[in-house]
XYZ file of C-alpha atoms in Angstrom:
329
model
C -0.134 0.810 0.011
C 1.999 3.748 -1.268
C 0.335 6.719 0.375
C -1.027 9.137 -2.311
C -3.448 11.144 -0.345
C -1.312 14.084 0.567
C -1.914 14.403 4.136
C -0.489 14.562 6.949
C -0.799 12.509 10.033
C 0.336 13.575 13.345
C 1.232 11.228 16.486
C 0.938 13.635 19.565
C -0.139 11.641 22.312
C 0.689 13.752 24.916
C -0.907 16.720 24.573
C -1.095 20.289 26.895
C -3.810 22.921 27.577
C -1.530 25.941 28.020
C -2.984 28.940 30.029
C -0.524 32.274 29.296
C -1.280 35.198 31.960
C -0.815 38.257 29.339
C -0.997 42.277 29.636
C -0.527 43.700 26.576
C -2.336 46.546 27.797
C -4.428 48.280 31.552
C -5.944 45.285 31.415
C -4.867 41.096 32.099
C -5.884 38.804 29.448
C -5.499 35.412 30.029
C -5.327 33.131 27.425
C -6.504 29.305 26.836
C -4.730 27.024 24.251
C -3.513 23.777 23.787
C 0.068 22.736 22.675
C 2.713 21.041 23.141
C 5.358 19.115 19.857
C 2.897 17.359 17.764
C -0.179 19.762 18.048
C 2.569 23.068 17.510
C 3.323 21.137 13.852
C 0.087 19.629 13.464
C -0.455 23.993 13.177
C 2.070 24.208 10.968
C 1.404 22.213 8.510
C -2.019 24.117 8.810
C -0.135 27.150 7.692
C 1.186 25.516 4.383
C -2.535 24.579 3.218
C -1.979 20.778 4.196
C -4.823 18.895 5.584
C -4.093 17.142 9.656
C -4.831 14.003 10.990
C -4.352 14.359 14.552
C -4.047 11.084 16.833
C -3.697 12.040 20.651
C -5.410 10.542 23.709
C -7.199 12.491 26.584
C -8.354 12.552 29.585
C -9.276 13.633 33.082
C -10.410 17.647 33.335
C -8.225 19.181 31.138
C -8.301 16.691 28.128
C -12.214 17.642 28.625
C -11.249 21.569 28.323
C -8.487 21.014 25.090
C -10.744 18.239 22.573
C -12.771 20.613 21.744
C -9.966 23.759 21.570
C -8.042 20.673 19.511
C -11.592 20.795 16.908
C -11.001 24.579 16.935
C -7.507 24.378 15.209
C -8.965 23.101 11.654
C -7.015 19.701 12.502
C -9.253 16.490 11.343
C -9.135 14.696 15.754
C -8.917 11.292 15.824
C -8.601 10.620 20.621
C -8.012 7.994 22.250
C -10.132 8.394 25.442
C -7.900 7.713 28.771
C -9.327 5.851 32.011
C -6.039 5.818 33.570
C -5.119 9.374 34.581
C -5.469 12.929 32.866
C -3.601 14.755 30.465
C -1.007 17.886 30.638
C -0.337 22.454 30.522
C 0.560 24.611 32.026
C 0.566 28.281 33.783
C 3.028 30.733 31.917
C 3.025 34.272 33.087
C 4.231 36.596 30.389
C 2.944 40.108 31.826
C 6.808 41.114 31.877
C 7.448 40.678 28.651
C 9.434 36.794 29.206
C 8.130 34.066 30.140
C 7.720 32.376 33.967
C 6.740 29.246 35.213
C 3.473 29.573 37.647
C 2.597 25.012 37.150
C 3.872 22.691 35.038
C 1.734 19.522 35.431
C 2.849 16.292 33.349
C 0.044 13.855 33.010
C -0.053 10.453 33.731
C 1.805 7.240 31.494
C -1.030 6.619 29.307
C -1.780 1.951 29.984
C -1.164 -1.001 28.007
C -4.822 -0.499 26.552
C -4.631 2.952 25.705
C -0.772 2.348 24.022
C -2.671 -0.881 21.959
C -6.033 1.772 20.940
C -3.468 4.531 19.834
C -0.579 2.551 17.819
C -4.332 1.322 16.211
C -5.603 4.407 15.554
C -2.928 6.785 14.779
C -0.959 3.880 12.661
C -3.894 3.309 10.493
C -4.171 6.880 9.336
C -0.508 6.869 9.480
C -1.083 4.309 6.695
C -3.062 6.853 4.215
C -1.187 9.648 4.330
C 1.478 10.890 2.487
C 3.637 12.071 5.711
C 3.669 11.011 8.778
C 5.322 13.020 11.263
C 6.094 11.104 15.656
C 6.097 13.841 17.800
C 7.683 13.200 21.273
C 5.815 13.153 24.545
C 6.429 15.657 26.767
C 8.070 13.941 29.153
C 9.699 10.321 28.055
C 7.623 8.681 30.581
C 5.272 8.640 29.263
C 5.180 6.935 26.266
C 7.647 4.004 26.145
C 10.175 4.745 23.442
C 10.106 1.302 21.465
C 6.390 2.068 20.452
C 7.583 5.191 17.906
C 10.171 2.418 16.595
C 6.840 0.141 15.929
C 5.491 2.685 14.330
C 8.797 3.908 11.813
C 9.075 0.270 11.286
C 4.864 -0.349 10.096
C 4.396 3.020 8.630
C 8.075 2.809 7.054
C 7.920 -0.649 5.416
C 4.204 0.943 3.762
C 4.969 3.487 1.981
C 4.440 7.220 4.900
C 7.066 9.375 4.179
C 8.796 9.231 8.504
C 9.453 12.616 9.416
C 10.301 12.461 13.778
C 11.798 15.493 15.791
C 12.739 12.961 18.436
C 16.182 12.832 21.339
C 17.093 10.443 23.665
C 15.950 7.095 23.844
C 12.571 7.808 21.867
C 15.084 8.714 18.524
C 17.873 5.804 19.405
C 14.070 4.003 18.484
C 13.256 4.935 15.745
C 17.074 4.800 13.930
C 16.622 1.313 14.376
C 13.231 1.323 11.168
C 15.015 4.120 9.258
C 13.418 7.777 9.014
C 12.816 9.652 6.374
C 13.403 13.016 8.180
C 15.313 14.005 11.403
C 15.962 16.982 13.125
C 17.348 17.798 15.858
C 19.802 19.929 18.133
C 22.777 20.842 19.060
C 21.662 19.878 22.561
C 20.290 17.317 22.551
C 22.808 15.607 20.523
C 25.441 16.469 23.279
C 22.992 14.762 25.996
C 22.502 12.285 24.293
C 26.198 11.451 23.714
C 26.462 11.400 19.919
C 28.696 14.739 20.327
C 30.340 15.536 23.038
C 30.478 19.589 21.923
C 29.376 21.643 20.310
C 31.165 22.569 17.132
C 30.169 21.640 13.294
C 33.174 18.805 13.465
C 31.319 17.455 15.726
C 27.820 17.907 14.563
C 28.447 16.820 11.259
C 30.673 13.669 12.178
C 27.364 13.259 14.968
C 24.846 13.682 11.234
C 26.915 11.209 9.542
C 26.503 8.723 12.388
C 22.700 9.645 12.555
C 22.515 8.651 8.615
C 24.386 5.662 8.116
C 22.026 4.434 11.926
C 18.845 5.027 9.733
C 17.813 8.782 8.720
C 17.461 9.291 5.406
C 18.026 13.231 5.847
C 18.886 14.588 9.173
C 19.073 18.619 10.029
C 20.422 19.734 13.236
C 19.756 23.358 14.266
C 22.462 25.076 16.672
C 20.619 28.189 17.689
C 21.460 31.504 16.068
C 24.247 29.356 14.445
C 23.192 28.374 10.847
C 21.519 25.006 10.858
C 22.928 22.022 9.167
C 21.757 19.507 7.158
C 22.381 15.915 5.975
C 20.679 15.972 2.124
C 21.419 13.521 -0.747
C 24.736 12.322 1.167
C 26.010 15.549 2.610
C 26.266 17.641 4.479
C 25.017 21.403 4.120
C 24.757 24.636 5.952
C 21.513 26.572 6.137
C 22.117 29.891 5.406
C 19.868 32.455 6.169
C 18.616 36.351 7.747
C 18.919 36.873 11.239
C 15.387 37.676 12.590
C 15.030 39.514 15.837
C 12.904 36.714 18.178
C 9.758 38.000 20.145
C 9.760 34.510 21.163
C 12.693 31.683 20.999
C 10.123 28.661 21.936
C 9.095 26.692 18.756
C 11.576 27.232 15.732
C 11.887 24.126 15.476
C 8.993 22.406 15.771
C 8.217 24.984 12.466
C 10.276 23.043 10.800
C 10.114 19.818 11.406
C 6.261 20.569 9.828
C 6.664 21.857 7.149
C 9.485 19.679 5.591
C 6.398 17.130 6.543
C 4.426 19.777 4.851
C 6.569 20.663 1.918
C 7.215 16.882 1.477
C 3.568 15.600 1.909
C 2.488 18.242 -1.338
C 5.687 16.393 -3.765
C 8.299 19.074 -3.261
C 12.155 18.236 -2.736
C 13.959 18.013 0.377
C 16.125 19.912 0.091
C 12.940 22.811 -0.413
C 11.476 21.699 2.684
C 14.387 22.198 4.125
C 14.584 26.053 3.092
C 10.948 26.053 3.795
C 11.519 25.311 6.776
C 13.966 27.362 7.792
C 12.196 29.943 6.679
C 9.245 29.054 8.965
C 11.531 28.118 11.891
C 12.943 32.012 11.326
C 9.731 33.641 10.964
C 8.379 31.635 13.773
C 10.482 33.354 17.051
C 9.533 37.142 15.264
C 6.122 35.783 16.736
C 4.444 35.358 20.184
C 2.051 31.919 19.394
C 4.586 29.006 18.662
C 3.544 26.681 15.001
C 2.167 30.371 14.184
C 3.522 31.490 10.459
C 1.044 32.855 7.802
C 2.472 31.347 4.628
C 3.359 34.006 2.554
C 5.674 35.724 4.850
C 7.022 32.485 4.625
C 7.268 31.866 0.724
C 8.606 35.490 0.769
C 11.687 34.736 3.035
C 12.419 31.255 0.794
C 14.337 33.057 -2.031
C 17.144 34.282 0.912
C 17.546 30.615 2.312
C 20.493 28.708 0.893
C 22.065 25.298 1.441
C 26.107 25.655 1.116
C 28.645 23.006 1.863
C 29.805 22.021 5.253
C 33.275 21.366 5.396
C 33.584 17.140 6.243
C 33.345 14.649 3.970
C 31.187 11.411 4.705
C 34.360 8.917 4.767
C 36.368 10.710 7.219
C 32.591 10.101 9.618
C 33.359 9.268 13.105
C 33.302 5.855 14.026
C 31.142 4.689 17.019
C 34.092 3.218 18.698
C 36.240 6.698 18.289
C 32.904 8.305 19.482
C 32.768 6.931 22.112
C 36.574 7.848 24.099
C 35.443 11.307 22.231
C 32.787 11.727 24.363
C 34.507 9.704 26.951
C 37.640 11.790 26.970
C 35.144 15.375 26.999
């Protein structure tokens, strides 16, 4: 079976209720939105005019509030009702211009029955989609990494291109099955022991290692430095104009989602990465996560360039060499 419909399935197992206190003038404002990595990614895919099927699990009082909010996002919502515990959320105070966390509720791990139901639901929807985005849980303990390995194997074997923005055990798990596209930050590569430092040589070697262990295409974001991208076996620097940030969060999710949207429409990977870079850059100029105007993104894409990086595949670090580098760091 091959996926030909051109829409995107987003697997978002643990969505969040986000409550933000803001005060742009004399009167305080309270904003309630659905959030979490998968929700922000789905929102950005929709910004590209691409349909989204969102597969998720909801429970407790927070889940009851989240469901109508998710419907209002414009996604085709598919829900597994939770019995074992409630969904999570957070409250942030932004009245002073920066985000101050007041409370963060992680939520409860999904039970075995809930995981089985959600897996079957998302697998069926993913097999009908051109691209499947597997978003991570808001805490690694909530969903086991092996579920992602199975997803990547079953979806990839049946024609759906799998796009992920994961780290830790969840990234290792999907690499075992192979994926079409991996986005990861340089901080996550260092924390996972895949790179010893944040210099370009170390990160480029780590990218080739990711490619060798199961990632067809890779992007590593580097905060305010140019991202590094592996396409067709070669690593590039993603060069683009600098933009002043209003809220630095969400750039990575916007990039991942934009790559998925462009590929779902039939675009090539290089165009997808350039579009993703433009969307990520524009997202940080806004206060809403996973948001952006398509015309603004399109206008910036032409200013994004992929320039060859210095290190080549034959110079890739072996696993033993990487262990020595990390161990000696």
